[in-house]
PDB file of C-alpha atoms and ligand atoms in Angstrom:
ATOM      1  CA  MET D 288       3.812  20.603 -12.554  1.00 93.00           C
ATOM      2  CA  LYS D 289       3.834  19.830  -8.835  1.00 96.00           C
ATOM      3  CA  VAL D 290       2.101  16.601  -8.223  1.00 97.00           C
ATOM      4  CA  GLY D 291       1.286  15.315  -4.301  1.00 98.00           C
ATOM      5  CA  ILE D 292       0.505  11.972  -2.967  1.00 98.00           C
ATOM      6  CA  TYR D 293      -1.805  11.196   0.182  1.00 98.00           C
ATOM      7  CA  PRO D 294      -1.148   8.076   1.011  1.00 98.00           C
ATOM      8  CA  GLY D 295      -3.399   5.857   3.243  1.00 97.00           C
ATOM      9  CA  SER D 296      -4.861   3.050   4.468  1.00 96.00           C
ATOM     10  CA  PHE D 297      -8.522   4.743   4.082  1.00 97.00           C
ATOM     11  CA  ASP D 298     -10.793   1.714   5.803  1.00 97.00           C
ATOM     12  CA  PRO D 299     -12.721   3.862   5.329  1.00 98.00           C
ATOM     13  CA  ILE D 300     -12.219   7.617   3.947  1.00 98.00           C
ATOM     14  CA  THR D 301     -13.418   9.097   7.115  1.00 98.00           C
ATOM     15  CA  LEU D 302     -14.004  12.919   7.914  1.00 97.00           C
ATOM     16  CA  GLY D 303     -10.307  13.806   8.940  1.00 96.00           C
ATOM     17  CA  HIS D 304      -8.940  12.140   6.136  1.00 97.00           C
ATOM     18  CA  LEU D 305     -11.380  14.218   4.034  1.00 97.00           C
ATOM     19  CA  ASP D 306     -10.052  17.671   5.387  1.00 96.00           C
ATOM     20  CA  VAL D 307      -6.697  16.519   4.312  1.00 97.00           C
ATOM     21  CA  ILE D 308      -7.795  16.053   0.906  1.00 97.00           C
ATOM     22  CA  ILE D 309      -9.014  20.375   0.359  1.00 96.00           C
ATOM     23  CA  ARG D 310      -6.271  21.503   1.822  1.00 96.00           C
ATOM     24  CA  ALA D 311      -3.961  19.146   0.419  1.00 96.00           C
ATOM     25  CA  SER D 312      -5.080  19.834  -2.975  1.00 96.00           C
ATOM     26  CA  GLY D 313      -5.192  23.823  -2.329  1.00 93.00           C
ATOM     27  CA  LEU D 314      -1.045  23.189  -2.289  1.00 93.00           C
ATOM     28  CA  VAL D 315      -0.093  21.492  -5.049  1.00 96.00           C
ATOM     29  CA  ASP D 316      -0.839  21.070  -9.180  1.00 96.00           C
ATOM     30  CA  GLN D 317      -2.353  17.372  -9.384  1.00 97.00           C
ATOM     31  CA  LEU D 318      -3.262  15.426  -5.307  1.00 98.00           C
ATOM     32  CA  ILE D 319      -2.915  11.686  -6.340  1.00 98.00           C
ATOM     33  CA  ILE D 320      -4.721   9.903  -3.113  1.00 98.00           C
ATOM     34  CA  GLY D 321      -2.743   6.682  -2.907  1.00 98.00           C
ATOM     35  CA  VAL D 322      -4.871   4.092  -1.398  1.00 98.00           C
ATOM     36  CA  LEU D 323      -2.907   1.034   0.103  1.00 96.00           C
ATOM     37  CA  LYS D 324      -3.496  -2.387  -1.144  1.00 95.00           C
ATOM     38  CA  ASN D 325      -1.017  -3.962   1.065  1.00 78.00           C
ATOM     39  CA  THR D 326      -1.756  -2.612   4.763  1.00 66.00           C
ATOM     40  CA  ALA D 327      -0.673  -4.599   7.268  1.00 75.00           C
ATOM     41  CA  LYS D 328      -4.051  -4.667   8.811  1.00 78.00           C
ATOM     42  CA  LYS D 329      -6.767  -6.830   6.855  1.00 89.00           C
ATOM     43  CA  PRO D 330      -8.940  -4.192   5.664  1.00 95.00           C
ATOM     44  CA  LEU D 331     -12.786  -4.395   5.980  1.00 96.00           C
ATOM     45  CA  PHE D 332     -13.105  -3.467   2.231  1.00 97.00           C
ATOM     46  CA  THR D 333     -10.538  -3.848  -0.513  1.00 96.00           C
ATOM     47  CA  ALA D 334      -9.408  -1.233  -2.212  1.00 97.00           C
ATOM     48  CA  GLU D 335     -10.832  -0.729  -5.222  1.00 97.00           C
ATOM     49  CA  GLU D 336     -13.601  -0.858  -2.359  1.00 98.00           C
ATOM     50  CA  ARG D 337     -12.094   1.690  -0.494  1.00 98.00           C
ATOM     51  CA  VAL D 338     -10.927   3.990  -4.353  1.00 98.00           C
ATOM     52  CA  LYS D 339     -14.723   3.710  -5.233  1.00 98.00           C
ATOM     53  CA  LEU D 340     -15.267   5.163  -2.330  1.00 98.00           C
ATOM     54  CA  ILE D 341     -13.133   7.487  -1.878  1.00 98.00           C
ATOM     55  CA  GLU D 342     -14.403   8.870  -5.930  1.00 98.00           C
ATOM     56  CA  LEU D 343     -17.741   8.667  -3.674  1.00 97.00           C
ATOM     57  CA  ALA D 344     -16.564  11.002  -1.037  1.00 97.00           C
ATOM     58  CA  ILE D 345     -14.913  13.528  -2.950  1.00 97.00           C
ATOM     59  CA  LYS D 346     -17.009  14.128  -6.064  1.00 94.00           C
ATOM     60  CA  ASP D 347     -19.319  16.602  -4.819  1.00 86.00           C
ATOM     61  CA  ILE D 348     -17.183  18.712  -3.082  1.00 92.00           C
ATOM     62  CA  PRO D 349     -17.067  22.327  -5.347  1.00 91.00           C
ATOM     63  CA  ASP D 350     -14.393  23.534  -6.069  1.00 91.00           C
ATOM     64  CA  LEU D 351     -11.529  20.620  -5.566  1.00 93.00           C
ATOM     65  CA  PRO D 352      -9.038  21.432  -7.482  1.00 92.00           C
ATOM     66  CA  PRO D 353      -7.669  17.856  -9.202  1.00 89.00           C
ATOM     67  CA  VAL D 354      -7.680  15.181  -6.922  1.00 96.00           C
ATOM     68  CA  LYS D 355      -7.054  11.763  -8.486  1.00 97.00           C
ATOM     69  CA  VAL D 356      -7.356   8.213  -6.806  1.00 98.00           C
ATOM     70  CA  GLU D 357      -5.911   5.146  -7.054  1.00 98.00           C
ATOM     71  CA  ALA D 358      -4.815   1.561  -5.360  1.00 98.00           C
ATOM     72  CA  PHE D 359      -1.134   0.930  -5.291  1.00 97.00           C
ATOM     73  CA  ASP D 360       0.909  -1.683  -3.486  1.00 95.00           C
ATOM     74  CA  GLY D 361       4.991  -2.384  -2.415  1.00 94.00           C
ATOM     75  CA  LEU D 362       7.109   0.982  -1.353  1.00 95.00           C
ATOM     76  CA  LEU D 363       5.508   4.725  -1.384  1.00 97.00           C
ATOM     77  CA  VAL D 364       8.848   6.404  -2.907  1.00 97.00           C
ATOM     78  CA  ASN D 365       8.433   3.829  -6.024  1.00 97.00           C
ATOM     79  CA  PHE D 366       4.919   4.835  -6.284  1.00 98.00           C
ATOM     80  CA  ALA D 367       5.764   8.836  -5.682  1.00 98.00           C
ATOM     81  CA  LYS D 368       8.534   8.469  -8.831  1.00 97.00           C
ATOM     82  CA  GLU D 369       6.617   6.416 -11.436  1.00 97.00           C
ATOM     83  CA  LYS D 370       4.119   9.632 -10.992  1.00 97.00           C
ATOM     84  CA  ASN D 371       6.302  12.295 -11.034  1.00 97.00           C
ATOM     85  CA  ALA D 372       5.230  12.939  -8.039  1.00 98.00           C
ATOM     86  CA  SER D 373       7.999  15.405  -5.597  1.00 97.00           C
ATOM     87  CA  ILE D 374       5.573  15.695  -2.653  1.00 98.00           C
ATOM     88  CA  ILE D 375       4.293  13.056   0.266  1.00 98.00           C
ATOM     89  CA  VAL D 376       0.975  14.092   2.279  1.00 98.00           C
ATOM     90  CA  ARG D 377       0.817  13.130   5.515  1.00 97.00           C
ATOM     91  CA  GLY D 378      -2.273  14.128   8.907  1.00 95.00           C
ATOM     92  CA  LEU D 379      -0.729  14.042  12.304  1.00 94.00           C
ATOM     93  CA  ARG D 380      -3.629  13.929  14.852  1.00 92.00           C
ATOM     94  CA  ALA D 381      -1.590  13.142  18.006  1.00 85.00           C
ATOM     95  CA  ILE D 382       1.848  13.766  18.686  1.00 85.00           C
ATOM     96  CA  THR D 383       1.403   9.856  18.906  1.00 84.00           C
ATOM     97  CA  ASP D 384       1.292  10.255  15.657  1.00 88.00           C
ATOM     98  CA  PHE D 385       4.542  11.903  15.572  1.00 91.00           C
ATOM     99  CA  GLU D 386       7.555   9.005  15.837  1.00 92.00           C
ATOM    100  CA  TYR D 387       5.736   6.971  13.679  1.00 92.00           C
ATOM    101  CA  GLU D 388       5.703   9.397  10.902  1.00 95.00           C
ATOM    102  CA  LEU D 389       8.977  11.434  11.714  1.00 95.00           C
ATOM    103  CA  GLN D 390      10.643   7.747  10.964  1.00 96.00           C
ATOM    104  CA  ILE D 391       8.691   7.112   8.287  1.00 96.00           C
ATOM    105  CA  ALA D 392       9.175  10.827   6.569  1.00 97.00           C
ATOM    106  CA  GLN D 393      12.980  10.332   7.284  1.00 97.00           C
ATOM    107  CA  THR D 394      13.139   6.826   5.290  1.00 97.00           C
ATOM    108  CA  ASN D 395      11.653   7.592   2.197  1.00 96.00           C
ATOM    109  CA  HIS D 396      13.247  11.296   2.204  1.00 96.00           C
ATOM    110  CA  LYS D 397      17.021   8.836   2.151  1.00 97.00           C
ATOM    111  CA  LEU D 398      15.880   5.959  -0.849  1.00 97.00           C
ATOM    112  CA  ASN D 399      14.211   9.027  -2.603  1.00 96.00           C
ATOM    113  CA  PRO D 400      15.403  13.153  -1.871  1.00 97.00           C
ATOM    114  CA  ALA D 401      13.753  14.671  -4.338  1.00 96.00           C
ATOM    115  CA  ILE D 402      10.482  13.234  -1.641  1.00 96.00           C
ATOM    116  CA  ASP D 403       9.507  15.531   0.758  1.00 96.00           C
ATOM    117  CA  THR D 404       6.711  14.970   2.880  1.00 97.00           C
ATOM    118  CA  VAL D 405       4.547  18.042   4.167  1.00 97.00           C
ATOM    119  CA  PHE D 406       2.397  17.433   7.309  1.00 96.00           C
ATOM    120  CA  PHE D 407      -1.405  18.835   7.707  1.00 95.00           C
ATOM    121  CA  THR D 408      -2.042  19.257  11.224  1.00 93.00           C
ATOM    122  CA  THR D 409      -5.420  17.929  12.157  1.00 91.00           C
ATOM    123  CA  SER D 410      -8.812  19.618  12.610  1.00 92.00           C
ATOM    124  CA  VAL D 411      -9.478  20.152  16.103  1.00 92.00           C
ATOM    125  CA  GLU D 412     -13.320  19.407  15.267  1.00 92.00           C
ATOM    126  CA  TYR D 413     -11.233  15.908  13.948  1.00 93.00           C
ATOM    127  CA  SER D 414      -8.445  15.326  16.189  1.00 91.00           C
ATOM    128  CA  TYR D 415      -9.602  12.391  17.737  1.00 92.00           C
ATOM    129  CA  LEU D 416     -11.192  10.520  14.792  1.00 96.00           C
ATOM    130  CA  SER D 417      -9.713   7.323  12.970  1.00 96.00           C
ATOM    131  CA  SER D 418     -10.691   4.535  10.480  1.00 97.00           C
ATOM    132  CA  SER D 419     -10.440   2.414  13.055  1.00 96.00           C
ATOM    133  CA  ALA D 420     -13.300   4.546  15.508  1.00 97.00           C
ATOM    134  CA  VAL D 421     -15.837   4.285  12.538  1.00 98.00           C
ATOM    135  CA  ARG D 422     -14.895   0.562  11.817  1.00 97.00           C
ATOM    136  CA  GLU D 423     -15.774  -0.603  15.324  1.00 97.00           C
ATOM    137  CA  ILE D 424     -18.667   1.458  16.372  1.00 97.00           C
ATOM    138  CA  ALA D 425     -19.932   0.627  12.837  1.00 97.00           C
ATOM    139  CA  SER D 426     -19.813  -2.960  13.828  1.00 95.00           C
ATOM    140  CA  PHE D 427     -22.099  -2.325  16.435  1.00 95.00           C
ATOM    141  CA  GLY D 428     -24.338  -0.862  14.722  1.00 94.00           C
ATOM    142  CA  GLY D 429     -23.503   3.009  16.324  1.00 97.00           C
ATOM    143  CA  ASP D 430     -24.044   6.148  14.442  1.00 98.00           C
ATOM    144  CA  ILE D 431     -21.478   6.993  12.782  1.00 98.00           C
ATOM    145  CA  GLN D 432     -23.023   9.586  10.690  1.00 97.00           C
ATOM    146  CA  LYS D 433     -20.678  12.675  12.670  1.00 96.00           C
ATOM    147  CA  PHE D 434     -17.717  10.593  11.276  1.00 97.00           C
ATOM    148  CA  VAL D 435     -17.918   9.914   7.012  1.00 97.00           C
ATOM    149  CA  PRO D 436     -19.038  11.356   5.155  1.00 97.00           C
ATOM    150  CA  GLU D 437     -22.543  10.861   4.007  1.00 96.00           C
ATOM    151  CA  CYS D 438     -23.024   9.481   0.816  1.00 96.00           C
ATOM    152  CA  ILE D 439     -20.812   6.167   2.363  1.00 97.00           C
ATOM    153  CA  VAL D 440     -22.158   6.427   5.107  1.00 98.00           C
ATOM    154  CA  GLN D 441     -24.830   3.258   3.820  1.00 97.00           C
ATOM    155  CA  SER D 442     -22.177   1.461   2.194  1.00 97.00           C
ATOM    156  CA  ILE D 443     -20.420   1.211   5.167  1.00 98.00           C
ATOM    157  CA  TYR D 444     -23.156  -0.707   7.737  1.00 97.00           C
ATOM    158  CA  ASP D 445     -23.621  -2.669   3.903  1.00 97.00           C
ATOM    159  CA  LYS D 446     -20.517  -4.034   4.626  1.00 97.00           C
ATOM    160  CA  TYR D 447     -21.073  -4.971   8.021  1.00 96.00           C
ATOM    161  CA  LYS D 448     -24.437  -6.232   7.416  1.00 94.00           C
ATOM    162  CA  SER D 449     -22.918  -8.657   4.451  1.00 94.00           C
ATOM    163  CA  LEU D 450     -20.045 -10.063   6.596  1.00 92.00           C
ATOM    164  CA  ARG D 451     -23.133 -11.146   9.322  1.00 86.00           C
ATOM    165  CA  SER D 452     -24.895 -12.670   6.866  1.00 83.00           C
ATOM    166  CA  VAL D 453     -21.516 -15.107   5.609  1.00 72.00           C
TER     167      VAL D 453
HETATM  168  P1  ADP F 743      -2.237   4.392   7.963  1.00 74.31           P
HETATM  169  O1  ADP F 743      -2.508   3.760   8.023  1.00 74.31           O
HETATM  170  O2  ADP F 743      -1.203   5.026   6.693  1.00 74.31           O
HETATM  171  O3  ADP F 743      -2.122   5.062   8.698  1.00 74.31           O
HETATM  172  P2  ADP F 743      -4.568   5.658   7.653  1.00 74.31           P
HETATM  173  O4  ADP F 743      -6.070   5.512   6.060  1.00 74.31           O
HETATM  174  O5  ADP F 743      -5.306   5.534   8.859  1.00 74.31           O
HETATM  175  O6  ADP F 743      -3.866   5.263   6.585  1.00 74.31           O
HETATM  176  O7  ADP F 743      -4.258   7.402   7.404  1.00 74.31           O
HETATM  177  C1  ADP F 743      -3.357   8.238   6.285  1.00 74.31           C
HETATM  178  C2  ADP F 743      -3.537   9.194   6.532  1.00 74.31           C
HETATM  179  O8  ADP F 743      -3.926  10.580   7.420  1.00 74.31           O
HETATM  180  C3  ADP F 743      -2.471   9.363   8.299  1.00 74.31           C
HETATM  181  O9  ADP F 743      -2.154  10.669   7.751  1.00 74.31           O
HETATM  182  C4  ADP F 743      -3.433   9.523   9.225  1.00 74.31           C
HETATM  183  O10 ADP F 743      -2.556  10.496   9.779  1.00 74.31           O
HETATM  184  C5  ADP F 743      -3.895  10.641   8.610  1.00 74.31           C
HETATM  185  N1  ADP F 743      -5.375  10.984   9.181  1.00 74.31           N
HETATM  186  C6  ADP F 743      -6.420   9.856   9.787  1.00 74.31           C
HETATM  187  N2  ADP F 743      -7.479  10.062  10.438  1.00 74.31           N
HETATM  188  C7  ADP F 743      -6.924  11.980  10.305  1.00 74.31           C
HETATM  189  C8  ADP F 743      -7.697  12.725  10.875  1.00 74.31           C
HETATM  190  N3  ADP F 743      -8.862  13.000  11.463  1.00 74.31           N
HETATM  191  N4  ADP F 743      -7.401  14.290  10.854  1.00 74.31           N
HETATM  192  C9  ADP F 743      -6.100  14.013   9.969  1.00 74.31           C
HETATM  193  N5  ADP F 743      -5.583  12.729   9.367  1.00 74.31           N
HETATM  194  C10 ADP F 743      -5.827  12.115   9.547  1.00 74.31           C
END
């Protein structure tokens, strides 16, 4: 059984991520979305919240092959080994992603030669899209409906509302 891991912060999941999930899930028998707990930046949503939002976002996708969502911390190659994964999935939006992604992919391959990284080039309609842009727009009450799955829009506004009230 071919297992792939799609790791990231997903803070929050966007339509760009969803597009990669749908395309990558057809490539493996089991896709695991790995939600990074120990992200360098202080996340808007906790890892558990990010897992829930992803689960909600993929719930109603018709004919989606088996996809699991799990939070993890520590080294990605260790998580991959624990899950018997041989493929790491990443997305490439622009040339600016490339240098960083190449370095990480080569490092991971060196750490565990049994694991290869597969890149999905972004679908053009999402090439500009990032979680940080979504956070910025939502923090000012802007319209994020075109950027994230509809079912999680309100959770993002609610998060900023709860942050403002503390
Ligand atoms: P990280 O903090 O690890 O970069 P992200 O949640 O920002 O995590 O992204 C996870 C993965 O999804 C990365 O490989 C990133 O390049 C990819 N990705 C992010 N946004 C898009 C998009 N709009 N289209 C395609 N891939 C994307």
